[in-house]
């Protein structure tokens, strides 16, 4: 079940530069998309979300872009800071399928921001 | 800032034993979830709970699993007879009724080790 895919297991970026993390999905019923950050031995921390009726949402250094036709979203972090080093998970949910709005996660991308 | 808490942080048990994992969701939240992450794999949905009943469950959540909200604050996951393959990080999450984009807030997790 690969409904949400993050094809890059790792990404290394220099401090101050832009980090771009990518996510692809296959389920057309997904209408909410979220990014979570996770440090080792901690739970996922919510970062930013977007609805399928939008193509961009911005919150400080974090911007999420959604391309519905391509079933692709990306998270931009600018400028990148060493504290951003973590695993980033893309998640999606389908509100119209009823139930409890479960999140379907990707496999994560390990971001390393180097000095 | 309100947060989801989980106890214990680490539970070691023998195969076949029962375990109960405990969670205290954020106080005004109404939707509750359990997810798990087997080492090296993605975060997987187990069950969602609303209005004192299960609203959705995954194929993983078989008869060995149960959830309960025994009082106004705790939310528990019980595994009746643990198997080796139940070893994973178990995350509790909660969500408020007014969440626009299905943002779920996660606890720090319980690491379950089945020997």
PDB file of C-alpha atoms in Angstrom:
ATOM      1  CA  UNK A   1       0.000   0.000   0.000  1.00  0.00           C
ATOM      2  CA  UNK A   2       2.056   2.914  -1.324  1.00  0.00           C
ATOM      3  CA  UNK A   3      -0.599   5.594  -1.495  1.00  0.00           C
ATOM      4  CA  UNK A   4       1.838   8.223  -0.239  1.00  0.00           C
ATOM      5  CA  UNK A   5       5.420   8.110  -1.425  1.00  0.00           C
ATOM      6  CA  UNK A   6       8.516  10.032  -0.517  1.00  0.00           C
ATOM      7  CA  UNK A   7      11.103   8.873  -2.979  1.00  0.00           C
ATOM      8  CA  UNK A   8      14.100  10.577  -1.405  1.00  0.00           C
ATOM      9  CA  UNK A   9      15.117   8.837   1.802  1.00  0.00           C
ATOM     10  CA  UNK A  10      17.625  11.575   2.597  1.00  0.00           C
ATOM     11  CA  UNK A  11      18.528  15.152   1.722  1.00  0.00           C
ATOM     12  CA  UNK A  12      21.529  17.225   2.718  1.00  0.00           C
ATOM     13  CA  UNK A  13      21.408  21.037   2.532  1.00  0.00           C
ATOM     14  CA  UNK A  14      23.698  23.825   3.655  1.00  0.00           C
ATOM     15  CA  UNK A  15      22.544  26.170   6.371  1.00  0.00           C
ATOM     16  CA  UNK A  16      20.779  29.212   4.906  1.00  0.00           C
ATOM     17  CA  UNK A  17      19.849  27.492   1.668  1.00  0.00           C
ATOM     18  CA  UNK A  18      16.452  26.172   0.647  1.00  0.00           C
ATOM     19  CA  UNK A  19      15.365  22.626   1.498  1.00  0.00           C
ATOM     20  CA  UNK A  20      12.798  21.076  -0.810  1.00  0.00           C
ATOM     21  CA  UNK A  21      11.129  17.858   0.273  1.00  0.00           C
ATOM     22  CA  UNK A  22       8.865  16.056  -2.153  1.00  0.00           C
ATOM     23  CA  UNK A  23       5.859  13.777  -1.807  1.00  0.00           C
ATOM     24  CA  UNK A  24       3.662  11.984  -4.335  1.00  0.00           C
ATOM     25  CA  UNK A  25       0.280  10.375  -3.782  1.00  0.00           C
ATOM     26  CA  UNK A  26      -1.955   8.083  -5.763  1.00  0.00           C
ATOM     27  CA  UNK A  27      -5.345   8.279  -4.046  1.00  0.00           C
ATOM     28  CA  UNK A  28      -7.567  10.900  -5.695  1.00  0.00           C
ATOM     29  CA  UNK A  29      -9.799  10.943  -2.619  1.00  0.00           C
ATOM     30  CA  UNK A  30      -7.110  12.623  -0.506  1.00  0.00           C
ATOM     31  CA  UNK A  31      -8.107  16.197   0.207  1.00  0.00           C
ATOM     32  CA  UNK A  32      -5.959  17.191   3.164  1.00  0.00           C
ATOM     33  CA  UNK A  33      -2.185  17.003   3.200  1.00  0.00           C
ATOM     34  CA  UNK A  34       0.094  17.523   6.154  1.00  0.00           C
ATOM     35  CA  UNK A  35       3.796  17.628   6.906  1.00  0.00           C
ATOM     36  CA  UNK A  36       5.229  16.360  10.153  1.00  0.00           C
ATOM     37  CA  UNK A  37       8.742  16.586  11.534  1.00  0.00           C
ATOM     38  CA  UNK A  38      10.131  13.823  13.716  1.00  0.00           C
ATOM     39  CA  UNK A  39      13.201  13.683  15.905  1.00  0.00           C
ATOM     40  CA  UNK A  40      14.525  10.310  17.130  1.00  0.00           C
ATOM     41  CA  UNK A  41      12.631   8.927  20.142  1.00  0.00           C
ATOM     42  CA  UNK A  42       9.903  11.562  19.792  1.00  0.00           C
ATOM     43  CA  UNK A  43       6.476  11.609  18.225  1.00  0.00           C
ATOM     44  CA  UNK A  44       5.737  13.356  14.924  1.00  0.00           C
ATOM     45  CA  UNK A  45       5.311  17.118  15.310  1.00  0.00           C
ATOM     46  CA  UNK A  46       2.786  18.862  13.082  1.00  0.00           C
ATOM     47  CA  UNK A  47       4.371  21.488  10.818  1.00  0.00           C
ATOM     48  CA  UNK A  48       1.996  22.693   8.142  1.00  0.00           C
ATOM     49  CA  UNK A  49      -1.030  21.532   6.181  1.00  0.00           C
ATOM     50  CA  UNK A  50      -2.916  22.289   2.999  1.00  0.00           C
ATOM     51  CA  UNK A  51      -6.345  21.596   1.624  1.00  0.00           C
ATOM     52  CA  UNK A  52      -6.861  20.314  -1.899  1.00  0.00           C
ATOM     53  CA  UNK A  53      -8.693  23.513  -2.805  1.00  0.00           C
ATOM     54  CA  UNK A  54      -5.461  25.469  -2.408  1.00  0.00           C
ATOM     55  CA  UNK A  55      -2.136  25.226  -4.173  1.00  0.00           C
ATOM     56  CA  UNK A  56       0.026  26.951  -1.601  1.00  0.00           C
ATOM     57  CA  UNK A  57       0.144  27.517   2.127  1.00  0.00           C
ATOM     58  CA  UNK A  58       2.828  29.442   3.931  1.00  0.00           C
ATOM     59  CA  UNK A  59       3.796  29.617   7.600  1.00  0.00           C
ATOM     60  CA  UNK A  60       6.990  31.444   8.394  1.00  0.00           C
ATOM     61  CA  UNK A  61       9.934  29.597   6.885  1.00  0.00           C
ATOM     62  CA  UNK A  62       7.726  26.718   5.742  1.00  0.00           C
ATOM     63  CA  UNK A  63       5.709  26.663   2.528  1.00  0.00           C
ATOM     64  CA  UNK A  64       3.769  23.728   1.161  1.00  0.00           C
ATOM     65  CA  UNK A  65       2.895  23.559  -2.532  1.00  0.00           C
ATOM     66  CA  UNK A  66       0.235  21.246  -3.946  1.00  0.00           C
ATOM     67  CA  UNK A  67      -0.058  20.219  -7.595  1.00  0.00           C
ATOM     68  CA  UNK A  68      -3.305  18.252  -7.772  1.00  0.00           C
ATOM     69  CA  UNK A  69      -3.015  17.317 -11.424  1.00  0.00           C
ATOM     70  CA  UNK A  70       0.391  15.777 -10.787  1.00  0.00           C
ATOM     71  CA  UNK A  71      -0.644  14.404  -7.379  1.00  0.00           C
ATOM     72  CA  UNK A  72       2.477  15.971  -5.962  1.00  0.00           C
ATOM     73  CA  UNK A  73       3.258  18.173  -3.015  1.00  0.00           C
ATOM     74  CA  UNK A  74       6.431  19.696  -1.719  1.00  0.00           C
ATOM     75  CA  UNK A  75       7.628  21.352   1.438  1.00  0.00           C
ATOM     76  CA  UNK A  76      10.024  24.274   1.126  1.00  0.00           C
ATOM     77  CA  UNK A  77      12.057  25.392   4.103  1.00  0.00           C
ATOM     78  CA  UNK A  78      13.902  28.658   3.678  1.00  0.00           C
ATOM     79  CA  UNK A  79      16.312  29.503   5.100  1.00  0.00           C
ATOM     80  CA  UNK A  80      17.278  26.068   6.405  1.00  0.00           C
ATOM     81  CA  UNK A  81      18.682  25.911   9.912  1.00  0.00           C
ATOM     82  CA  UNK A  82      20.657  23.168  11.698  1.00  0.00           C
ATOM     83  CA  UNK A  83      17.685  22.633  14.034  1.00  0.00           C
ATOM     84  CA  UNK A  84      15.626  21.596  11.023  1.00  0.00           C
ATOM     85  CA  UNK A  85      17.622  18.371  10.789  1.00  0.00           C
ATOM     86  CA  UNK A  86      15.030  15.635  11.334  1.00  0.00           C
ATOM     87  CA  UNK A  87      12.882  13.145   9.462  1.00  0.00           C
ATOM     88  CA  UNK A  88      10.035  14.790   7.568  1.00  0.00           C
ATOM     89  CA  UNK A  89       6.852  12.838   6.885  1.00  0.00           C
ATOM     90  CA  UNK A  90       4.216  13.685   4.359  1.00  0.00           C
ATOM     91  CA  UNK A  91       0.704  12.551   5.333  1.00  0.00           C
ATOM     92  CA  UNK A  92      -2.680  12.642   3.654  1.00  0.00           C
ATOM     93  CA  UNK A  93      -6.291  12.048   4.546  1.00  0.00           C
ATOM     94  CA  UNK A  94      -9.610  11.694   2.749  1.00  0.00           C
ATOM     95  CA  UNK A  95     -12.460  13.466   4.511  1.00  0.00           C
ATOM     96  CA  UNK A  96     -15.202  12.247   2.231  1.00  0.00           C
ATOM     97  CA  UNK A  97     -14.626   8.539   2.863  1.00  0.00           C
ATOM     98  CA  UNK A  98     -16.064   8.828   6.349  1.00  0.00           C
ATOM     99  CA  UNK A  99     -14.572   7.086   9.318  1.00  0.00           C
ATOM    100  CA  UNK A 100     -12.109   8.859  11.532  1.00  0.00           C
ATOM    101  CA  UNK A 101     -10.018  10.710   8.941  1.00  0.00           C
ATOM    102  CA  UNK A 102      -6.982   8.531   9.397  1.00  0.00           C
ATOM    103  CA  UNK A 103      -3.636   9.813   8.209  1.00  0.00           C
ATOM    104  CA  UNK A 104      -1.718   7.844   5.590  1.00  0.00           C
ATOM    105  CA  UNK A 105       1.991   8.505   5.907  1.00  0.00           C
ATOM    106  CA  UNK A 106       4.897   8.411   3.505  1.00  0.00           C
ATOM    107  CA  UNK A 107       8.150   6.714   4.416  1.00  0.00           C
ATOM    108  CA  UNK A 108       9.884   9.935   5.392  1.00  0.00           C
ATOM    109  CA  UNK A 109      12.893  11.958   4.243  1.00  0.00           C
ATOM    110  CA  UNK A 110      15.852  12.465   6.542  1.00  0.00           C
ATOM    111  CA  UNK A 111      16.913  16.104   6.227  1.00  0.00           C
ATOM    112  CA  UNK A 112      20.382  17.092   7.340  1.00  0.00           C
ATOM    113  CA  UNK A 113      21.226  20.781   7.448  1.00  0.00           C
ATOM    114  CA  UNK A 114      24.952  21.289   7.520  1.00  0.00           C
ATOM    115  CA  UNK A 115      26.874  24.298   8.770  1.00  0.00           C
TER     116      UNK A 115
ATOM    117  CA  UNK B   1       1.228  24.487  25.316  1.00  0.00           C
ATOM    118  CA  UNK B   2      -1.073  21.470  25.696  1.00  0.00           C
ATOM    119  CA  UNK B   3       0.408  18.173  24.582  1.00  0.00           C
ATOM    120  CA  UNK B   4      -0.426  14.491  24.274  1.00  0.00           C
ATOM    121  CA  UNK B   5       1.321  12.345  26.869  1.00  0.00           C
ATOM    122  CA  UNK B   6       1.960   8.600  26.805  1.00  0.00           C
ATOM    123  CA  UNK B   7       3.032   6.063  29.391  1.00  0.00           C
ATOM    124  CA  UNK B   8       5.166   4.093  29.687  1.00  0.00           C
ATOM    125  CA  UNK B   9       7.906   5.355  27.398  1.00  0.00           C
ATOM    126  CA  UNK B  10       9.255   1.817  27.040  1.00  0.00           C
ATOM    127  CA  UNK B  11       7.520  -1.488  27.721  1.00  0.00           C
ATOM    128  CA  UNK B  12       9.227  -4.860  27.541  1.00  0.00           C
ATOM    129  CA  UNK B  13       7.029  -7.941  27.630  1.00  0.00           C
ATOM    130  CA  UNK B  14       7.127 -11.645  26.929  1.00  0.00           C
ATOM    131  CA  UNK B  15       5.330 -13.053  23.902  1.00  0.00           C
ATOM    132  CA  UNK B  16       1.772 -14.000  24.787  1.00  0.00           C
ATOM    133  CA  UNK B  17       1.451 -11.466  27.593  1.00  0.00           C
ATOM    134  CA  UNK B  18      -1.096  -8.659  27.684  1.00  0.00           C
ATOM    135  CA  UNK B  19       0.020  -5.046  27.547  1.00  0.00           C
ATOM    136  CA  UNK B  20      -1.841  -1.803  28.036  1.00  0.00           C
ATOM    137  CA  UNK B  21      -0.466   1.384  26.573  1.00  0.00           C
ATOM    138  CA  UNK B  22      -1.791   4.592  28.024  1.00  0.00           C
ATOM    139  CA  UNK B  23      -2.355   8.018  26.550  1.00  0.00           C
ATOM    140  CA  UNK B  24      -3.703  11.302  27.833  1.00  0.00           C
ATOM    141  CA  UNK B  25      -4.929  13.293  24.820  1.00  0.00           C
ATOM    142  CA  UNK B  26      -5.141  17.076  24.743  1.00  0.00           C
ATOM    143  CA  UNK B  27      -8.025  17.993  27.023  1.00  0.00           C
ATOM    144  CA  UNK B  28     -10.511  19.592  24.635  1.00  0.00           C
ATOM    145  CA  UNK B  29      -9.901  17.129  21.804  1.00  0.00           C
ATOM    146  CA  UNK B  30     -12.657  14.767  20.747  1.00  0.00           C
ATOM    147  CA  UNK B  31     -10.983  12.462  18.203  1.00  0.00           C
ATOM    148  CA  UNK B  32      -8.382   9.940  19.265  1.00  0.00           C
ATOM    149  CA  UNK B  33      -6.040   7.722  17.313  1.00  0.00           C
ATOM    150  CA  UNK B  34      -3.416   5.033  17.659  1.00  0.00           C
ATOM    151  CA  UNK B  35      -0.639   4.611  15.119  1.00  0.00           C
ATOM    152  CA  UNK B  36       2.456   2.453  15.157  1.00  0.00           C
ATOM    153  CA  UNK B  37       5.851   2.507  13.517  1.00  0.00           C
ATOM    154  CA  UNK B  38       7.861  -0.665  13.174  1.00  0.00           C
ATOM    155  CA  UNK B  39      11.589   0.089  13.101  1.00  0.00           C
ATOM    156  CA  UNK B  40      12.613   1.342   9.682  1.00  0.00           C
ATOM    157  CA  UNK B  41       9.072   1.449   8.343  1.00  0.00           C
ATOM    158  CA  UNK B  42       6.446   4.132   7.940  1.00  0.00           C
ATOM    159  CA  UNK B  43       3.933   5.272  10.533  1.00  0.00           C
ATOM    160  CA  UNK B  44       0.783   3.128  10.159  1.00  0.00           C
ATOM    161  CA  UNK B  45      -2.759   3.845  11.259  1.00  0.00           C
ATOM    162  CA  UNK B  46      -4.298   1.406  13.716  1.00  0.00           C
ATOM    163  CA  UNK B  47      -7.589   2.819  14.960  1.00  0.00           C
ATOM    164  CA  UNK B  48      -9.622   5.983  15.402  1.00  0.00           C
ATOM    165  CA  UNK B  49     -12.075   6.614  18.232  1.00  0.00           C
ATOM    166  CA  UNK B  50     -14.827   9.193  18.568  1.00  0.00           C
ATOM    167  CA  UNK B  51     -17.854   9.531  20.815  1.00  0.00           C
ATOM    168  CA  UNK B  52     -16.845   6.430  22.783  1.00  0.00           C
ATOM    169  CA  UNK B  53     -16.702   4.117  19.838  1.00  0.00           C
ATOM    170  CA  UNK B  54     -14.307   3.010  17.133  1.00  0.00           C
ATOM    171  CA  UNK B  55     -14.890   5.009  13.955  1.00  0.00           C
ATOM    172  CA  UNK B  56     -12.334   3.234  11.793  1.00  0.00           C
ATOM    173  CA  UNK B  57      -9.742   0.501  12.161  1.00  0.00           C
ATOM    174  CA  UNK B  58      -7.036  -0.944   9.951  1.00  0.00           C
ATOM    175  CA  UNK B  59      -6.372  -4.544   9.016  1.00  0.00           C
ATOM    176  CA  UNK B  60      -3.637  -4.579  11.652  1.00  0.00           C
ATOM    177  CA  UNK B  61      -6.197  -3.913  14.381  1.00  0.00           C
ATOM    178  CA  UNK B  62      -7.461  -7.460  14.778  1.00  0.00           C
ATOM    179  CA  UNK B  63      -9.222  -9.146  17.705  1.00  0.00           C
ATOM    180  CA  UNK B  64      -6.049  -9.011  19.779  1.00  0.00           C
ATOM    181  CA  UNK B  65      -6.314  -5.229  19.960  1.00  0.00           C
ATOM    182  CA  UNK B  66      -8.832  -3.104  21.820  1.00  0.00           C
ATOM    183  CA  UNK B  67      -9.163   0.528  22.797  1.00  0.00           C
ATOM    184  CA  UNK B  68     -10.945   2.178  25.641  1.00  0.00           C
ATOM    185  CA  UNK B  69     -11.563   5.589  27.121  1.00  0.00           C
ATOM    186  CA  UNK B  70     -12.137   4.513  30.721  1.00  0.00           C
ATOM    187  CA  UNK B  71     -12.573   8.037  32.086  1.00  0.00           C
ATOM    188  CA  UNK B  72     -12.610  11.593  30.811  1.00  0.00           C
ATOM    189  CA  UNK B  73      -8.882  11.829  30.276  1.00  0.00           C
ATOM    190  CA  UNK B  74      -7.216   8.508  29.436  1.00  0.00           C
ATOM    191  CA  UNK B  75      -7.237   6.606  26.156  1.00  0.00           C
ATOM    192  CA  UNK B  76      -5.766   3.116  26.213  1.00  0.00           C
ATOM    193  CA  UNK B  77      -4.627   0.511  23.708  1.00  0.00           C
ATOM    194  CA  UNK B  78      -4.648  -3.091  24.887  1.00  0.00           C
ATOM    195  CA  UNK B  79      -2.916  -5.951  23.139  1.00  0.00           C
ATOM    196  CA  UNK B  80      -4.271  -9.191  24.621  1.00  0.00           C
ATOM    197  CA  UNK B  81      -1.598 -11.670  23.585  1.00  0.00           C
ATOM    198  CA  UNK B  82       1.490  -9.995  22.219  1.00  0.00           C
ATOM    199  CA  UNK B  83       3.457 -11.388  19.303  1.00  0.00           C
ATOM    200  CA  UNK B  84       7.043 -10.718  18.296  1.00  0.00           C
ATOM    201  CA  UNK B  85       5.798  -8.678  15.335  1.00  0.00           C
ATOM    202  CA  UNK B  86       3.953  -6.295  17.669  1.00  0.00           C
ATOM    203  CA  UNK B  87       7.321  -4.792  18.608  1.00  0.00           C
ATOM    204  CA  UNK B  88       7.109  -1.173  17.450  1.00  0.00           C
ATOM    205  CA  UNK B  89       6.710   2.428  18.554  1.00  0.00           C
ATOM    206  CA  UNK B  90       3.072   3.118  19.333  1.00  0.00           C
ATOM    207  CA  UNK B  91       1.879   6.689  18.973  1.00  0.00           C
ATOM    208  CA  UNK B  92      -1.317   8.151  20.323  1.00  0.00           C
ATOM    209  CA  UNK B  93      -2.761  11.207  18.593  1.00  0.00           C
ATOM    210  CA  UNK B  94      -5.704  13.499  19.155  1.00  0.00           C
ATOM    211  CA  UNK B  95      -7.593  16.110  17.227  1.00  0.00           C
ATOM    212  CA  UNK B  96     -10.089  18.819  18.085  1.00  0.00           C
ATOM    213  CA  UNK B  97     -13.498  19.139  16.479  1.00  0.00           C
ATOM    214  CA  UNK B  98     -12.614  22.484  14.932  1.00  0.00           C
ATOM    215  CA  UNK B  99      -9.454  21.380  13.159  1.00  0.00           C
ATOM    216  CA  UNK B 100      -9.680  22.702   9.586  1.00  0.00           C
ATOM    217  CA  UNK B 101      -7.196  20.428   7.846  1.00  0.00           C
ATOM    218  CA  UNK B 102      -7.285  17.291  10.007  1.00  0.00           C
ATOM    219  CA  UNK B 103      -4.243  18.266  12.036  1.00  0.00           C
ATOM    220  CA  UNK B 104      -3.578  15.494  14.522  1.00  0.00           C
ATOM    221  CA  UNK B 105      -1.234  15.990  17.454  1.00  0.00           C
ATOM    222  CA  UNK B 106       0.981  13.113  18.473  1.00  0.00           C
ATOM    223  CA  UNK B 107       2.383  11.955  21.765  1.00  0.00           C
ATOM    224  CA  UNK B 108       6.035  10.960  22.249  1.00  0.00           C
ATOM    225  CA  UNK B 109       5.273   7.267  21.785  1.00  0.00           C
ATOM    226  CA  UNK B 110       5.687   4.039  23.712  1.00  0.00           C
ATOM    227  CA  UNK B 111       8.370   1.667  22.532  1.00  0.00           C
ATOM    228  CA  UNK B 112       7.002  -1.864  22.869  1.00  0.00           C
ATOM    229  CA  UNK B 113       9.521  -4.694  22.818  1.00  0.00           C
ATOM    230  CA  UNK B 114       8.137  -8.232  22.700  1.00  0.00           C
ATOM    231  CA  UNK B 115      10.648 -10.953  23.574  1.00  0.00           C
TER     232      UNK B 115
END
